[in-house]
Amino acid sequence: MTPVIARTRDELADVRSQVAGTLALVPTMGALHEGHRSLIRQARKSADAVAVSIFVNPLQFGPGEDFDRYPRTFPADVEMCAAEGVDLVFAPSRDVMYPDEPQVTIKSGPMGEVVEGAARPGHFDGMLTVVLKLLNLVRPDVAIFGEKDAQQLAMIRRMVADLNVPVAIAAGPTVREPDGLALSSRNRYLSADERRTALALSRALHAGADAAAEGPGAVIAAASAVLDRAKAADPPLDLDYLVLVDPSTFTATTGDGPAVLAVAGRVGATHLIDNVHLQLGKEH
């Protein structure tokens, strides 16, 4: 089935008015991969109709980041959507999403200034602004985001709760390539040597998770040992952060219970993130 492609707000409103039953939205920046496919399949099980948005949002890219070279593969993206039975693809231009320079935007607050937000100032302000715009335009009953972007997911849930946005937020598990690398549209930037170094991210998370019963200190130590070797590799990993945080607030956690071990770094010019959910403490 070929999805209807809406590029303007009027086209979107017309298609949306014809949707019978519930609608699930999978927001993306395009360059769709198997991780997106898994979210689309989850959306299909969650609602009567499925919409996918494709928009590379300039507001969430900082100076010197990869907005201009971010992969844009629209024909292939539509093919995947068609193969998965997507009903609607919303693919607006920048002028459609931001007809004027935005004067009122979402402020991510303290939660957006830590971890990934500290490494990329303003990133979450731009992300939350475009997500809220998409939710208002598409008006889905449920929106589905990947757990690979764990801080993004937590912040969207917080925004929806704080602003009383009438939508359910669901999460899809991280999908990995056979060697363990978390699927990302940016993986295509990696050379073979850079990819070998990048595998340290998922290996560090596995090492940390294996030490979860021994407490936070052991988790960080085990993960750091893997990352230290990657920092000395050729090419090296330029580590941005390794943190153990509360999954709802992304503040540091030192006690027992649920936690997220999150890591990010650059290999060459490519920024990569990954995380794993774990339970701290022997009783877990």
Short mmCIF file of C-alpha atoms in Angstrom, two decimals, residues 14-136:
data_model
loop_
_atom_site.label_atom_id
_atom_site.label_comp_id
_atom_site.label_asym_id
_atom_site.label_seq_id
_atom_site.Cartn_x
_atom_site.Cartn_y
_atom_site.Cartn_z
CA ASP A 14 -7.48 16.92 4.95
CA VAL A 15 -5.97 13.45 5.33
CA ARG A 16 -6.27 13.54 9.12
CA SER A 17 -9.98 14.33 8.88
CA GLN A 18 -10.51 11.12 6.92
CA VAL A 19 -8.84 8.82 9.45
CA ALA A 20 -11.41 6.52 11.02
CA GLY A 21 -10.52 5.24 14.45
CA THR A 22 -7.25 5.77 16.31
CA LEU A 23 -4.00 7.09 14.87
CA ALA A 24 -0.42 6.32 15.91
CA LEU A 25 2.46 8.64 14.97
CA VAL A 26 6.11 7.70 14.54
CA PRO A 27 8.08 10.98 14.38
CA THR A 28 11.39 10.67 12.50
CA MET A 29 14.06 12.71 10.75
CA GLY A 30 14.09 10.25 7.87
CA ALA A 31 16.96 8.00 6.77
CA LEU A 32 14.78 5.18 8.06
CA HIS A 33 16.38 1.94 9.23
CA GLU A 34 15.29 -1.27 10.95
CA GLY A 35 14.88 0.55 14.25
CA HIS A 36 12.28 2.79 12.65
CA ARG A 37 10.68 -0.26 11.05
CA SER A 38 10.22 -1.79 14.50
CA LEU A 39 8.53 1.41 15.73
CA ILE A 40 6.21 1.42 12.72
CA ARG A 41 5.26 -2.19 13.42
CA GLN A 42 4.58 -1.33 17.04
CA ALA A 43 2.44 1.59 15.87
CA ARG A 44 0.46 -0.73 13.62
CA LYS A 45 -0.43 -2.84 16.67
CA SER A 46 -1.32 0.26 18.69
CA ALA A 47 -3.86 2.01 16.47
CA ASP A 48 -6.16 1.70 13.48
CA ALA A 49 -3.97 3.92 11.28
CA VAL A 50 -0.29 4.85 11.24
CA ALA A 51 1.40 8.12 10.36
CA VAL A 52 5.14 8.70 9.98
CA SER A 53 6.57 12.21 9.99
CA ILE A 54 9.84 12.92 8.17
CA PHE A 55 11.45 16.25 8.99
CA VAL A 56 15.08 17.14 9.71
CA ASN A 57 14.54 19.71 12.42
CA PRO A 58 17.05 22.57 12.28
CA LEU A 59 16.20 23.76 15.79
CA GLN A 60 17.84 20.74 17.44
CA PHE A 61 21.19 21.04 15.64
CA GLY A 62 23.82 23.26 17.23
CA PRO A 63 26.63 25.21 15.52
CA GLY A 64 29.07 22.87 13.81
CA GLU A 65 26.72 19.89 13.99
CA ASP A 66 25.71 17.78 11.00
CA PHE A 67 22.44 19.40 9.87
CA ASP A 68 23.61 19.96 6.29
CA ARG A 69 25.02 16.47 5.86
CA TYR A 70 22.35 14.63 7.82
CA PRO A 71 21.24 11.80 5.50
CA ARG A 72 18.10 12.48 3.49
CA THR A 73 16.74 9.37 1.74
CA PHE A 74 13.10 10.23 1.13
CA PRO A 75 12.34 7.78 -1.75
CA ALA A 76 13.74 4.86 0.25
CA ASP A 77 11.89 6.07 3.34
CA VAL A 78 8.58 6.05 1.48
CA GLU A 79 9.33 2.53 0.19
CA MET A 80 9.79 1.29 3.75
CA CYS A 81 6.60 3.03 4.86
CA ALA A 82 4.71 1.43 1.96
CA ALA A 83 6.10 -2.01 2.80
CA GLU A 84 4.95 -1.62 6.42
CA GLY A 85 1.45 -0.41 5.54
CA VAL A 86 1.84 3.17 6.73
CA ASP A 87 -1.25 5.21 5.92
CA LEU A 88 0.20 8.72 6.00
CA VAL A 89 3.64 10.27 5.57
CA PHE A 90 3.87 13.89 6.71
CA ALA A 91 6.94 15.40 5.05
CA PRO A 92 6.86 19.15 5.57
CA SER A 93 9.49 21.62 4.41
CA ARG A 94 11.21 23.98 6.80
CA ASP A 95 8.91 26.78 5.65
CA VAL A 96 5.84 24.69 6.49
CA MET A 97 7.05 23.90 9.99
CA TYR A 98 8.54 27.35 10.64
CA PRO A 99 6.86 29.88 8.33
CA ASP A 100 8.32 32.63 10.53
CA GLU A 101 11.30 32.68 12.85
CA PRO A 102 9.94 31.08 16.06
CA GLN A 103 9.44 33.57 18.86
CA VAL A 104 7.84 31.20 21.39
CA THR A 105 9.51 27.82 21.85
CA ILE A 106 9.66 25.07 24.45
CA LYS A 107 12.27 25.42 27.19
CA SER A 108 13.50 22.05 28.34
CA GLY A 109 14.44 23.28 31.81
CA PRO A 110 17.02 21.68 34.12
CA MET A 111 16.36 18.22 32.72
CA GLY A 112 17.48 19.45 29.30
CA GLU A 113 20.75 20.84 30.60
CA VAL A 114 22.29 17.60 31.84
CA VAL A 115 23.85 14.55 30.17
CA GLU A 116 23.19 14.93 26.41
CA GLY A 117 21.88 18.44 27.02
CA ALA A 118 25.17 19.49 28.61
CA ALA A 119 27.08 18.14 25.61
CA ARG A 120 24.66 19.77 23.12
CA PRO A 121 23.27 23.02 24.61
CA GLY A 122 19.84 23.90 23.24
CA HIS A 123 19.34 20.52 21.60
CA PHE A 124 16.38 19.50 23.74
CA ASP A 125 14.70 22.89 23.42
CA GLY A 126 14.61 22.40 19.66
CA MET A 127 13.58 18.77 19.92
CA LEU A 128 10.67 19.43 22.27
CA THR A 129 9.49 22.38 20.18
CA VAL A 130 9.23 20.33 17.00
CA VAL A 131 7.68 17.34 18.78
CA LEU A 132 4.96 19.53 20.27
CA LYS A 133 4.30 21.09 16.85
CA LEU A 134 4.03 17.63 15.28
CA LEU A 135 1.67 16.42 18.00
CA ASN A 136 -0.53 19.49 17.52
#
